[in-house]
Short mmCIF file of C-alpha atoms and ligand atoms in Angstrom, two decimals:
data_model
loop_
_atom_site.label_atom_id
_atom_site.label_comp_id
_atom_site.label_asym_id
_atom_site.label_seq_id
_atom_site.Cartn_x
_atom_site.Cartn_y
_atom_site.Cartn_z
CA MET A 1 41.18 -36.62 -53.92
CA SER A 2 39.21 -35.54 -50.88
CA ASP A 3 40.85 -35.69 -47.51
CA GLY A 4 38.63 -33.11 -45.89
CA SER A 5 41.34 -30.48 -45.96
CA GLU A 6 39.57 -28.45 -48.69
CA GLU A 7 37.80 -26.91 -45.76
CA PHE A 8 41.01 -25.08 -44.92
CA ARG A 9 41.96 -23.91 -48.39
CA PHE A 10 40.15 -20.64 -48.48
CA ALA A 11 41.33 -17.83 -50.65
CA ALA A 12 42.26 -14.78 -48.63
CA PRO A 13 39.75 -11.97 -48.99
CA ALA A 14 40.26 -10.38 -52.41
CA SER A 15 41.04 -7.10 -50.76
CA ALA A 16 42.03 -6.41 -47.21
CA ASP A 17 43.05 -3.35 -45.27
CA ILE A 18 46.34 -3.78 -43.44
CA LEU A 19 47.53 -1.34 -40.80
CA ILE A 20 51.32 -1.10 -40.58
CA VAL A 21 52.72 0.27 -37.32
CA GLU A 22 56.42 0.75 -38.00
CA ASP A 23 58.77 3.64 -37.29
CA GLU A 24 61.37 2.80 -39.93
CA PRO A 25 60.09 4.54 -43.10
CA LYS A 26 62.10 2.32 -45.47
CA LEU A 27 60.65 -0.87 -44.02
CA ALA A 28 57.13 0.53 -44.00
CA GLU A 29 57.47 1.62 -47.61
CA LEU A 30 58.72 -1.81 -48.68
CA LEU A 31 55.88 -3.53 -46.83
CA GLN A 32 53.32 -1.26 -48.46
CA LYS A 33 54.76 -2.00 -51.87
CA TYR A 34 54.69 -5.78 -51.38
CA LEU A 35 51.21 -5.71 -49.84
CA ALA A 36 49.97 -3.72 -52.84
CA LEU A 37 51.47 -6.32 -55.17
CA ALA A 38 49.50 -8.96 -53.29
CA GLY A 39 46.33 -6.93 -53.82
CA TYR A 40 45.99 -5.47 -50.33
CA THR A 41 45.52 -1.88 -49.37
CA SER A 42 47.53 -0.64 -46.42
CA ARG A 43 47.81 2.30 -44.09
CA HIS A 44 50.91 3.27 -42.19
CA VAL A 45 51.47 4.96 -38.86
CA ALA A 46 55.01 5.64 -37.66
CA ARG A 47 54.26 6.31 -34.00
CA GLY A 48 53.06 3.80 -31.46
CA ASP A 49 50.72 6.27 -29.82
CA ALA A 50 48.88 6.78 -33.13
CA ALA A 51 48.14 3.08 -33.62
CA LEU A 52 45.05 2.68 -31.44
CA ASP A 53 43.38 5.77 -32.89
CA ALA A 54 44.01 4.42 -36.39
CA VAL A 55 42.27 1.16 -35.43
CA ARG A 56 39.35 3.01 -33.87
CA ALA A 57 38.98 5.27 -36.92
CA GLN A 58 38.66 2.26 -39.20
CA ARG A 59 39.03 -1.36 -38.17
CA PRO A 60 41.76 -2.92 -40.30
CA ASP A 61 41.65 -6.58 -41.34
CA LEU A 62 45.10 -7.16 -39.86
CA ILE A 63 47.81 -5.21 -38.04
CA LEU A 64 51.53 -5.53 -38.70
CA LEU A 65 52.95 -4.35 -35.42
CA ASP A 66 56.54 -3.39 -34.70
CA ILE A 67 57.69 -3.58 -31.07
CA MET A 68 60.16 -0.74 -30.51
CA LEU A 69 58.21 2.37 -31.41
CA PRO A 70 58.14 6.01 -30.32
CA GLY A 71 55.23 7.02 -28.11
CA MET A 72 54.03 3.56 -27.15
CA ASP A 73 55.68 0.17 -27.64
CA GLY A 74 54.13 -2.77 -29.44
CA TRP A 75 53.49 -4.69 -26.21
CA GLU A 76 51.40 -1.89 -24.75
CA ILE A 77 49.54 -1.35 -28.04
CA CYS A 78 48.68 -5.02 -28.09
CA ARG A 79 47.50 -5.01 -24.50
CA GLN A 80 45.24 -1.99 -24.97
CA LEU A 81 44.03 -3.17 -28.37
CA ARG A 82 42.75 -6.42 -26.92
CA THR A 83 40.44 -4.54 -24.56
CA PHE A 84 38.31 -3.46 -27.53
CA SER A 85 39.29 -5.36 -30.67
CA ASP A 86 40.00 -8.89 -31.87
CA VAL A 87 41.68 -7.80 -35.11
CA PRO A 88 44.51 -10.22 -36.03
CA VAL A 89 47.97 -8.98 -35.00
CA LEU A 90 51.25 -10.10 -36.55
CA MET A 91 54.15 -8.79 -34.48
CA LEU A 92 57.32 -7.78 -36.26
CA THR A 93 60.21 -8.34 -33.96
CA ALA A 94 63.90 -7.76 -34.32
CA ARG A 95 64.35 -9.67 -31.12
CA ALA A 96 63.66 -13.34 -31.57
CA GLU A 97 64.17 -14.44 -28.00
CA GLU A 98 61.67 -16.93 -26.70
CA ASP A 99 60.57 -14.61 -23.89
CA ASP A 100 59.67 -11.80 -26.29
CA ARG A 101 57.76 -14.17 -28.51
CA LEU A 102 55.76 -15.59 -25.62
CA ARG A 103 55.17 -12.12 -24.21
CA GLY A 104 53.60 -11.00 -27.49
CA LEU A 105 51.37 -14.05 -27.65
CA GLU A 106 50.38 -13.60 -24.01
CA LEU A 107 49.39 -9.99 -24.68
CA GLY A 108 47.10 -11.12 -27.45
CA ALA A 109 49.24 -11.07 -30.60
CA ASP A 110 48.28 -13.88 -32.96
CA ASP A 111 51.68 -14.55 -34.40
CA TYR A 112 55.12 -13.04 -34.72
CA ILE A 113 57.76 -12.88 -37.43
CA GLY A 114 61.40 -11.87 -37.22
CA LYS A 115 62.56 -8.65 -38.88
CA THR A 116 66.13 -9.80 -39.25
CA PRO A 117 66.67 -10.74 -41.95
CA PHE A 118 63.86 -8.58 -43.29
CA SER A 119 61.83 -10.46 -45.87
CA PRO A 120 58.74 -8.58 -47.06
CA ARG A 121 57.87 -11.57 -49.22
CA GLU A 122 57.76 -13.84 -46.19
CA ILE A 123 55.79 -11.29 -44.18
CA VAL A 124 53.19 -10.97 -46.95
CA ALA A 125 52.93 -14.77 -47.14
CA ARG A 126 52.24 -14.84 -43.42
CA VAL A 127 49.67 -12.05 -43.75
CA LYS A 128 47.92 -14.05 -46.46
CA SER A 129 47.72 -17.17 -44.36
CA MET A 130 46.47 -15.24 -41.34
CA LEU A 131 43.74 -13.57 -43.39
CA ARG A 132 42.77 -16.92 -44.89
CA ARG A 133 42.54 -18.47 -41.45
CA ASN A 134 40.47 -15.56 -40.20
CA ALA A 135 38.09 -15.78 -43.17
CA LEU A 136 37.58 -19.45 -42.36
CA VAL A 137 36.81 -18.67 -38.74
CA GLN A 138 34.22 -16.11 -39.74
CA ARG A 139 32.60 -18.66 -41.99
CA SER A 140 32.42 -21.61 -39.60
CA VAL A 141 32.40 -19.92 -36.22
CA GLN A 142 30.73 -16.77 -35.09
CA VAL A 143 32.21 -14.98 -32.15
CA GLY A 144 30.52 -11.96 -30.73
CA PRO A 145 27.93 -10.52 -28.42
CA ALA A 146 24.94 -11.07 -30.66
CA ALA A 147 25.97 -13.84 -33.00
CA GLN A 148 23.28 -15.33 -35.18
CA MET A 149 22.67 -19.06 -35.11
CA ALA A 150 23.59 -19.75 -38.72
CA ALA A 151 27.07 -21.09 -37.95
CA PRO A 152 27.17 -24.46 -36.20
CA LEU A 153 29.41 -23.18 -33.41
CA VAL A 154 28.73 -19.85 -31.77
CA ILE A 155 30.86 -18.41 -28.99
CA ASP A 156 29.10 -15.62 -27.17
CA GLU A 157 31.83 -13.69 -25.42
CA LEU A 158 29.52 -11.39 -23.51
CA ARG A 159 27.58 -14.21 -21.94
CA HIS A 160 30.62 -16.50 -21.69
CA GLN A 161 28.71 -19.25 -23.43
CA ALA A 162 29.24 -21.50 -26.39
CA SER A 163 26.53 -23.27 -28.30
CA VAL A 164 26.19 -25.58 -31.26
CA ARG A 165 23.13 -24.97 -33.44
CA GLY A 166 21.55 -23.14 -30.55
CA GLU A 167 22.23 -25.87 -27.98
CA PRO A 168 24.36 -24.57 -25.09
CA LEU A 169 27.54 -26.53 -24.36
CA ASN A 170 27.79 -25.88 -20.60
CA LEU A 171 31.53 -25.34 -20.55
CA THR A 172 33.72 -24.32 -17.65
CA PRO A 173 35.43 -20.92 -18.18
CA LEU A 174 38.68 -22.71 -18.92
CA GLU A 175 37.04 -25.03 -21.45
CA LEU A 176 35.41 -22.03 -23.09
CA ARG A 177 38.78 -20.30 -23.44
CA LEU A 178 40.32 -23.44 -24.87
CA LEU A 179 37.50 -23.74 -27.38
CA LYS A 180 37.91 -20.09 -28.33
CA THR A 181 41.60 -20.63 -28.95
CA PHE A 182 40.95 -23.68 -31.12
CA ALA A 183 38.05 -22.10 -32.99
CA ALA A 184 40.12 -19.06 -33.90
CA ALA A 185 42.46 -21.28 -35.89
CA PRO A 186 40.75 -24.35 -37.28
CA GLY A 187 43.23 -26.87 -38.64
CA GLN A 188 46.14 -25.37 -36.75
CA VAL A 189 48.06 -27.72 -34.49
CA PHE A 190 48.58 -26.26 -31.03
CA SER A 191 51.25 -27.52 -28.67
CA ARG A 192 50.32 -27.83 -25.01
CA GLU A 193 52.58 -24.88 -24.32
CA GLN A 194 50.74 -22.71 -26.83
CA LEU A 195 47.42 -23.68 -25.30
CA LEU A 196 48.72 -22.82 -21.86
CA ASN A 197 49.85 -19.44 -23.17
CA HIS A 198 46.34 -18.69 -24.39
CA LEU A 199 44.87 -19.17 -20.94
CA HIS A 200 44.85 -16.20 -18.64
CA ASP A 201 46.47 -15.24 -15.38
CA ASP A 202 44.02 -16.98 -13.12
CA ASP A 203 44.90 -20.31 -14.69
CA ARG A 204 48.60 -20.33 -13.86
CA SER A 205 47.92 -23.53 -11.94
CA VAL A 206 47.11 -25.36 -15.16
CA THR A 207 49.87 -27.78 -16.02
CA ASP A 208 50.71 -29.69 -19.18
CA ARG A 209 48.93 -32.76 -18.00
CA ALA A 210 45.91 -30.83 -16.75
CA ILE A 211 45.50 -29.47 -20.28
CA ASP A 212 45.00 -33.03 -21.50
CA THR A 213 42.22 -33.52 -18.95
CA HIS A 214 40.46 -30.29 -19.90
CA ILE A 215 40.68 -31.22 -23.57
CA LYS A 216 39.24 -34.64 -22.85
CA ASN A 217 36.29 -33.00 -21.09
CA LEU A 218 35.78 -30.45 -23.85
CA ARG A 219 35.88 -33.20 -26.47
CA ARG A 220 33.30 -35.19 -24.51
CA LYS A 221 30.96 -32.19 -24.46
CA LEU A 222 31.37 -31.55 -28.20
CA GLU A 223 30.89 -35.16 -29.24
CA PRO A 224 27.05 -35.30 -29.04
CA CYS A 225 26.87 -32.19 -31.26
CA PHE A 226 28.99 -33.76 -33.99
CA PRO A 227 28.28 -37.49 -33.83
CA GLY A 228 31.08 -39.64 -35.18
CA HIS A 229 33.37 -36.62 -35.54
CA ASN A 230 36.28 -35.95 -33.24
CA ALA A 231 36.48 -32.15 -33.15
CA ILE A 232 39.75 -32.04 -31.19
CA GLN A 233 42.28 -34.42 -32.56
CA ALA A 234 45.51 -35.34 -30.84
CA VAL A 235 48.52 -34.95 -33.10
CA TYR A 236 51.08 -37.40 -31.84
CA GLY A 237 54.13 -35.77 -30.30
CA VAL A 238 52.88 -32.26 -31.12
CA GLY A 239 49.59 -31.35 -29.52
CA TYR A 240 46.03 -30.83 -30.62
CA CYS A 241 44.13 -29.67 -33.66
CA PHE A 242 40.51 -28.52 -33.98
CA ALA A 243 38.21 -29.04 -36.94
CA LEU A 244 34.47 -29.04 -37.37
CA PRO A 245 32.95 -31.53 -39.80
CA PRO A 246 32.10 -30.12 -43.25
CA ASP A 247 28.47 -28.91 -43.47
CA1 CA B 301 61.06 0.04 -34.50
#
């Protein structure tokens, strides 16, 4: 039966290179073992101040990032990383407080998972789903300075422009950032709070209700590009979800 959701069932890349930044050798070793069982290769650095160099030396497909680390903490790594890389980051945190979680997401982490109790199986499952999501993004959306026009939606970060099949969308900066957030995770339902967290400092004035207005405007601008398809669907009581029509 086809409900359109096949679009989201992509196999994770057959092989992927995972960078583990973790100062507890036992945990790192366990993670490497489980990742290998899942068919992934992994590298491990035990010091925070070695993480960025490891990324620069070879861009991993995903980073498992601990927070409390010698040399540089996970927050700072994340902040600096985001100035030059969009590699997916899954934060490993022993501290599950809301503030820490939000702080990680604000600094550019893509997701977080608790370390206590430590479940390598669950972490690998999350890695898989993040890689799958990322593979889907690369297929349906191209983000980058010199993206080709093959994908229907192209977000050109250098020029701060989005276009569909070469037609510019004329978005406000805030709409562009919203679209970027959605496009990075097609099929994922975002709460208004999550969307607010993805906007940057200069948009602190944006409120819950203002988000609805911006989404309405963004939806109106996308509609002519995908006639009869609502690219940003409201999910009652939860938030919003983005999906492009199948080719
Ligand atoms: Ca640690």
